[in-house]
Tab-separated table of C-alpha atoms and ligand atoms in Angstrom:
chain	number	residue	atom	x	y	z
A	28	UNK	CA	25.696	100.051	171.450
A	29	UNK	CA	25.653	96.467	170.227
A	30	UNK	CA	27.031	93.945	172.697
A	31	UNK	CA	27.907	90.283	172.200
A	32	UNK	CA	24.353	89.001	171.515
A	33	UNK	CA	23.643	91.715	168.950
A	34	UNK	CA	26.979	91.200	167.188
A	35	UNK	CA	26.504	87.427	167.175
A	36	UNK	CA	23.012	87.913	165.750
A	37	UNK	CA	24.467	90.055	162.960
A	38	UNK	CA	27.076	87.367	162.302
A	39	UNK	CA	24.422	84.661	162.089
A	40	UNK	CA	22.331	86.821	159.781
A	41	UNK	CA	25.256	87.577	157.494
A	42	UNK	CA	26.636	84.035	157.387
A	43	UNK	CA	24.249	82.626	154.734
A	44	UNK	CA	25.011	85.561	152.413
A	45	UNK	CA	28.786	85.590	152.971
A	46	UNK	CA	30.181	82.212	153.985
A	47	UNK	CA	31.429	80.279	150.985
A	48	UNK	CA	30.514	83.218	148.737
A	49	UNK	CA	32.734	85.392	146.589
A	50	UNK	CA	32.732	89.179	146.657
A	51	UNK	CA	32.305	90.216	143.011
A	52	UNK	CA	32.803	93.890	143.797
A	53	UNK	CA	33.521	95.760	147.005
A	54	UNK	CA	32.811	99.486	147.028
A	55	UNK	CA	33.899	102.049	149.595
A	56	UNK	CA	32.208	105.430	149.554
A	57	UNK	CA	34.618	107.058	151.973
A	58	UNK	CA	38.266	106.848	153.010
A	59	UNK	CA	37.423	106.422	156.683
A	60	UNK	CA	34.869	105.246	159.181
A	61	UNK	CA	35.947	105.780	162.799
A	62	UNK	CA	39.520	105.218	161.582
A	63	UNK	CA	40.958	105.431	158.079
A	64	UNK	CA	40.166	102.314	156.062
A	65	UNK	CA	43.299	100.349	155.086
A	66	UNK	CA	45.093	101.079	151.804
A	67	UNK	CA	43.286	99.808	148.702
A	68	UNK	CA	40.562	98.437	150.976
A	69	UNK	CA	37.895	97.807	148.330
A	70	UNK	CA	40.460	96.461	145.864
A	71	UNK	CA	41.792	93.929	148.381
A	72	UNK	CA	38.265	92.669	149.054
A	73	UNK	CA	37.115	92.493	145.440
A	74	UNK	CA	37.264	88.946	144.065
A	75	UNK	CA	37.863	87.367	147.453
A	76	UNK	CA	36.043	84.299	148.721
A	77	UNK	CA	34.761	84.524	152.304
A	78	UNK	CA	35.783	81.182	153.756
A	79	UNK	CA	34.304	81.638	157.206
A	80	UNK	CA	32.568	84.223	159.346
A	81	UNK	CA	33.596	84.198	163.012
A	82	UNK	CA	33.069	86.432	165.983
A	83	UNK	CA	35.437	87.400	168.785
A	84	UNK	CA	34.011	89.622	171.549
A	85	UNK	CA	32.194	92.415	169.664
A	86	UNK	CA	34.178	91.898	166.427
A	87	UNK	CA	33.037	90.063	163.332
A	88	UNK	CA	35.893	88.326	161.505
A	89	UNK	CA	35.487	87.414	157.846
A	90	UNK	CA	38.264	85.005	156.859
A	91	UNK	CA	39.220	85.512	153.216
A	92	UNK	CA	40.941	83.210	150.721
A	93	UNK	CA	43.691	85.835	150.389
A	94	UNK	CA	44.942	84.929	153.883
A	95	UNK	CA	43.628	88.202	155.221
A	96	UNK	CA	40.828	88.674	157.729
A	97	UNK	CA	38.284	91.465	157.428
A	98	UNK	CA	37.720	92.766	160.966
A	99	UNK	CA	34.426	94.558	161.508
A	100	UNK	CA	33.296	96.534	164.547
A	101	UNK	CA	29.803	98.006	164.472
A	102	UNK	CA	30.557	100.866	166.859
A	103	UNK	CA	27.395	102.578	168.073
A	104	UNK	CA	25.206	102.527	165.012
A	105	UNK	CA	26.758	100.275	162.360
A	106	UNK	CA	24.177	98.238	160.457
A	107	UNK	CA	24.164	95.641	157.729
A	108	UNK	CA	21.315	95.066	155.342
A	109	UNK	CA	21.094	92.242	152.864
A	110	UNK	CA	19.381	92.739	149.525
A	111	UNK	CA	18.911	89.567	147.533
A	112	UNK	CA	18.957	89.688	143.727
A	113	UNK	CA	15.680	90.608	142.016
A	114	UNK	CA	13.400	87.619	142.117
A	115	UNK	CA	15.862	85.802	144.375
A	116	UNK	CA	14.668	83.506	147.096
A	117	UNK	CA	15.934	84.214	150.579
A	118	UNK	CA	17.233	81.135	152.336
A	119	UNK	CA	16.031	80.503	155.904
A	120	UNK	CA	17.898	82.741	158.289
A	121	UNK	CA	18.635	85.186	155.522
A	122	UNK	CA	17.029	88.596	155.419
A	123	UNK	CA	15.219	90.156	152.552
A	124	UNK	CA	12.934	93.024	151.799
A	125	UNK	CA	9.388	92.064	150.891
A	126	UNK	CA	9.867	93.984	147.661
A	127	UNK	CA	13.551	94.184	146.799
A	128	UNK	CA	14.524	97.824	146.635
A	129	UNK	CA	16.270	99.021	143.562
A	130	UNK	CA	18.899	101.556	144.503
A	131	UNK	CA	19.734	99.779	147.766
A	132	UNK	CA	23.019	101.088	149.090
A	133	UNK	CA	22.707	104.600	147.702
A	134	UNK	CA	21.780	106.262	151.005
A	135	UNK	CA	23.894	109.017	152.474
A	136	UNK	CA	25.114	106.766	155.323
A	137	UNK	CA	25.734	103.677	153.191
A	138	UNK	CA	29.527	103.536	153.342
A	139	UNK	CA	30.614	100.049	152.278
A	140	UNK	CA	28.913	97.774	149.758
A	141	UNK	CA	29.614	94.155	148.974
A	142	UNK	CA	28.133	92.905	145.719
A	143	UNK	CA	28.333	89.150	145.879
A	144	UNK	CA	28.754	86.846	142.893
A	145	UNK	CA	25.182	85.558	143.217
A	146	UNK	CA	23.752	89.071	142.928
A	147	UNK	CA	23.167	89.638	146.641
A	148	UNK	CA	24.060	93.132	147.794
A	149	UNK	CA	25.232	93.633	151.389
A	150	UNK	CA	25.269	97.225	152.580
A	151	UNK	CA	27.069	98.582	155.640
A	152	UNK	CA	25.641	101.865	156.866
A	153	UNK	CA	26.656	103.821	159.926
A	154	UNK	CA	25.307	107.307	160.503
A	155	UNK	CA	27.550	108.106	163.475
A	156	UNK	CA	30.611	106.353	162.053
A	157	UNK	CA	31.935	104.925	165.305
A	158	UNK	CA	32.248	101.560	163.589
A	159	UNK	CA	35.387	100.505	161.775
A	160	UNK	CA	36.855	97.881	159.474
A	161	UNK	CA	40.395	96.644	159.025
A	162	UNK	CA	42.222	94.030	156.990
A	163	UNK	CA	44.696	91.919	158.940
A	164	UNK	CA	46.987	89.107	157.815
A	165	UNK	CA	45.543	85.987	159.472
A	166	UNK	CA	48.854	85.031	161.123
A	167	UNK	CA	48.960	88.441	162.831
A	168	UNK	CA	45.430	88.256	164.182
A	169	UNK	CA	46.214	87.230	167.765
A	170	UNK	CA	48.749	90.032	168.109
A	171	UNK	CA	46.373	92.674	166.752
A	172	UNK	CA	45.887	95.466	169.297
A	173	UNK	CA	42.097	95.165	169.070
A	174	UNK	CA	42.150	91.454	169.914
A	175	UNK	CA	45.345	90.758	171.854
A	176	UNK	CA	44.190	91.564	175.383
A	177	UNK	CA	40.613	90.288	175.211
A	178	UNK	CA	39.459	87.993	178.001
A	179	UNK	CA	37.693	84.662	177.435
A	180	UNK	CA	34.507	84.345	175.407
A	181	UNK	CA	31.735	84.047	178.003
A	182	UNK	CA	29.898	81.396	175.974
A	183	UNK	CA	33.066	79.463	175.163
A	184	UNK	CA	34.573	76.491	176.965
A	185	UNK	CA	37.407	78.505	178.450
A	186	UNK	CA	35.027	80.602	180.557
A	187	UNK	CA	34.048	79.259	183.968
A	188	UNK	CA	33.569	80.356	187.565
A	189	UNK	CA	37.237	79.486	188.038
A	190	UNK	CA	38.576	81.636	185.180
A	191	UNK	CA	36.262	84.479	186.219
A	192	UNK	CA	37.428	84.210	189.815
A	193	UNK	CA	41.079	84.332	188.724
A	194	UNK	CA	40.442	87.540	186.824
A	195	UNK	CA	38.601	89.230	189.695
A	196	UNK	CA	40.987	88.287	192.476
A	197	UNK	CA	42.868	91.187	194.040
A	198	UNK	CA	41.017	93.867	192.068
A	199	UNK	CA	39.631	96.748	194.089
A	200	UNK	CA	37.557	98.210	191.256
A	201	UNK	CA	33.782	97.772	191.550
A	202	UNK	CA	32.576	94.517	189.982
A	203	UNK	CA	30.562	96.585	187.471
A	204	UNK	CA	33.740	98.214	186.137
A	205	UNK	CA	35.667	94.930	186.184
A	206	UNK	CA	33.031	93.256	184.004
A	207	UNK	CA	32.981	96.128	181.515
A	208	UNK	CA	36.750	95.707	181.179
A	209	UNK	CA	37.103	93.492	178.092
A	210	UNK	CA	40.191	91.816	179.600
A	211	UNK	CA	38.029	90.210	182.302
A	212	UNK	CA	35.528	88.692	179.927
A	213	UNK	CA	34.974	89.612	176.286
A	214	UNK	CA	31.868	91.094	174.726
A	215	UNK	CA	29.900	92.430	177.692
A	216	UNK	CA	28.683	96.028	177.729
A	217	UNK	CA	26.604	98.118	180.063
A	218	UNK	CA	23.275	96.379	179.460
A	219	UNK	CA	24.303	92.766	179.972
A	220	UNK	CA	26.607	93.598	182.889
A	221	UNK	CA	23.633	95.173	184.713
A	222	UNK	CA	21.427	92.217	183.838
A	223	UNK	CA	23.988	89.600	184.890
A	224	UNK	CA	24.683	91.271	188.242
A	225	UNK	CA	20.948	91.433	188.924
A	226	UNK	CA	20.478	87.788	187.974
A	227	UNK	CA	23.364	86.781	190.234
A	228	UNK	CA	22.133	88.921	193.148
A	229	UNK	CA	25.482	90.733	193.283
A	230	UNK	CA	25.664	94.458	194.046
A	231	UNK	CA	27.405	96.520	191.320
A	232	UNK	CA	29.159	98.468	194.082
A	233	UNK	CA	30.912	95.466	195.564
A	234	UNK	CA	34.655	95.238	194.878
A	235	UNK	CA	35.654	92.782	192.163
A	236	UNK	CA	37.892	90.869	194.569
A	237	UNK	CA	34.954	90.227	196.901
A	238	UNK	CA	33.161	88.354	194.082
A	239	UNK	CA	36.153	86.062	193.482
A	240	UNK	CA	35.027	83.482	196.071
A	241	UNK	CA	33.647	80.167	194.777
A	242	UNK	CA	29.949	80.833	195.438
A	243	UNK	CA	29.622	84.339	194.056
A	244	UNK	CA	31.872	83.678	191.069
A	245	UNK	CA	29.843	80.556	190.255
A	246	UNK	CA	26.561	82.493	190.459
A	247	UNK	CA	27.926	85.331	188.378
A	248	UNK	CA	29.483	83.124	185.685
A	249	UNK	CA	26.183	81.259	185.349
A	250	UNK	CA	24.169	84.506	185.246
A	251	UNK	CA	26.431	85.937	182.510
A	252	UNK	CA	25.887	82.871	180.337
A	253	UNK	CA	22.140	82.854	180.982
A	254	UNK	CA	21.491	86.507	180.111
A	255	UNK	CA	23.601	86.208	176.961
A	256	UNK	CA	21.905	82.995	175.861
A	257	UNK	CA	18.457	84.465	176.418
A	258	UNK	CA	19.384	87.542	174.395
A	259	UNK	CA	20.761	85.332	171.628
A	260	UNK	CA	17.479	83.438	171.583
A	261	UNK	CA	15.628	86.761	171.220
A	262	UNK	CA	17.975	87.729	168.385
A	263	UNK	CA	17.421	84.341	166.782
A	264	UNK	CA	13.672	84.777	166.742
A	265	UNK	CA	14.170	88.175	165.083
A	266	UNK	CA	16.282	86.472	162.419
A	267	UNK	CA	13.389	84.168	161.627
A	268	UNK	CA	10.870	86.972	161.539
A	269	UNK	CA	11.400	88.887	158.304
A	270	UNK	CA	8.455	91.223	158.777
A	271	UNK	CA	9.944	93.067	161.723
A	272	UNK	CA	13.452	93.386	160.476
A	273	UNK	CA	13.208	95.370	157.269
A	274	UNK	CA	16.323	93.552	156.147
A	275	UNK	CA	18.379	95.092	158.924
A	276	UNK	CA	20.485	92.818	161.081
A	277	UNK	CA	21.161	92.681	164.753
A	278	UNK	CA	18.964	95.192	166.530
A	279	UNK	CA	16.189	93.299	168.214
A	280	UNK	CA	13.598	93.948	170.865
A	281	UNK	CA	14.471	92.337	174.125
A	282	UNK	CA	13.057	92.978	177.544
A	283	UNK	CA	15.428	93.609	180.392
A	284	UNK	CA	14.943	92.915	184.097
A	285	UNK	CA	16.692	96.039	185.409
A	286	UNK	CA	18.315	97.883	182.524
A	287	UNK	CA	16.511	101.203	181.891
A	288	UNK	CA	13.863	100.312	184.493
A	289	UNK	CA	14.565	102.917	187.164
A	290	UNK	CA	11.658	103.136	189.625
A	291	UNK	CA	10.082	99.818	188.558
A	292	UNK	CA	9.318	97.140	191.119
A	293	UNK	CA	12.023	94.474	191.301
A	294	UNK	CA	10.946	91.430	189.294
A	295	UNK	CA	12.430	88.884	191.737
A	296	UNK	CA	9.581	87.090	193.482
A	297	UNK	CA	9.173	88.235	197.073
A	298	UNK	CA	11.848	90.961	196.871
A	299	UNK	CA	9.636	94.042	197.016
A	300	UNK	CA	12.565	96.333	196.142
A	301	UNK	CA	12.656	99.126	193.560
A	302	UNK	CA	15.111	99.377	190.678
A	303	UNK	CA	17.559	102.203	191.227
A	304	UNK	CA	19.885	104.018	188.827
A	305	UNK	CA	23.337	105.154	189.886
A	306	UNK	CA	26.272	106.416	187.840
A	307	UNK	CA	29.534	104.467	187.923
A	308	UNK	CA	32.522	105.645	185.857
A	309	UNK	CA	30.216	107.958	183.946
A	310	UNK	CA	27.744	105.241	182.967
A	311	UNK	CA	24.320	104.351	184.301
A	312	UNK	CA	23.989	101.268	186.456
A	313	UNK	CA	20.533	99.836	187.136
A	314	UNK	CA	20.125	97.490	190.081
A	315	UNK	CA	17.922	96.468	192.993
A	316	UNK	CA	19.547	97.554	196.257
A	317	UNK	CA	17.380	95.102	198.187
A	318	UNK	CA	18.294	91.776	196.573
A	319	UNK	CA	21.701	92.601	195.075
A	320	UNK	CA	24.196	92.323	197.884
B	456	ZN	ZN1	15.139	92.921	194.186
């Protein structure tokens, strides 16, 4: 499941092909993804200029010259591929196939296609169809149910030890659950929550309120930013490395310190502990019981 760094990497990969570009023709192959697509979806996108591509939490927001915003959520398996026009040069940061495929976008799971004015074809495919798209009037964006209750962006200026502490205070839920709650901080999922708690030396079993003190909240806020920034750097190097991407955006190899490392020796120097897996609210948590307190 893509989390903030993967979604941001997709956004950065799409930006050169979308920002400032006009959609010559939008095509929808189905009436629904996870949810029904809005009325006349393809028609409302066709002819529109994409003024800016933003991200909020795990959503990509394409701001259109019609005053509407295309909201995109990748779900579990949503993927974008960019196919430049035949003979076209890919700009730095833009993806391309070594030999442009004819027939790109005709696969069984290719659901939405954007043919841009410059001949670039952008294909959204999603074999499990947990992703979704919506069109929202820009003025209504903040009130949209998907966006309204989201907490601060962890890499934005509004996020700090203080704002984190305020959102943890008085909550009896385990810190793991509190961080997965998108109202606490936006964009974190299971992987980066495990990694941030490990980095901060905070046990996932501890109550959220017990992390609200100045020292732990400072350590945790810093760890959250660090693990996200390192993952973004890994995503960025994938963006520059065409050979390993096959034109597909956002799914990059990244090594984790605890996630999916049950039984491995703890990587903290001098710890000597072993990574353990427990289940919290139905989801796996990986942590080192020795150095995470
Ligand atoms: Zn350890």
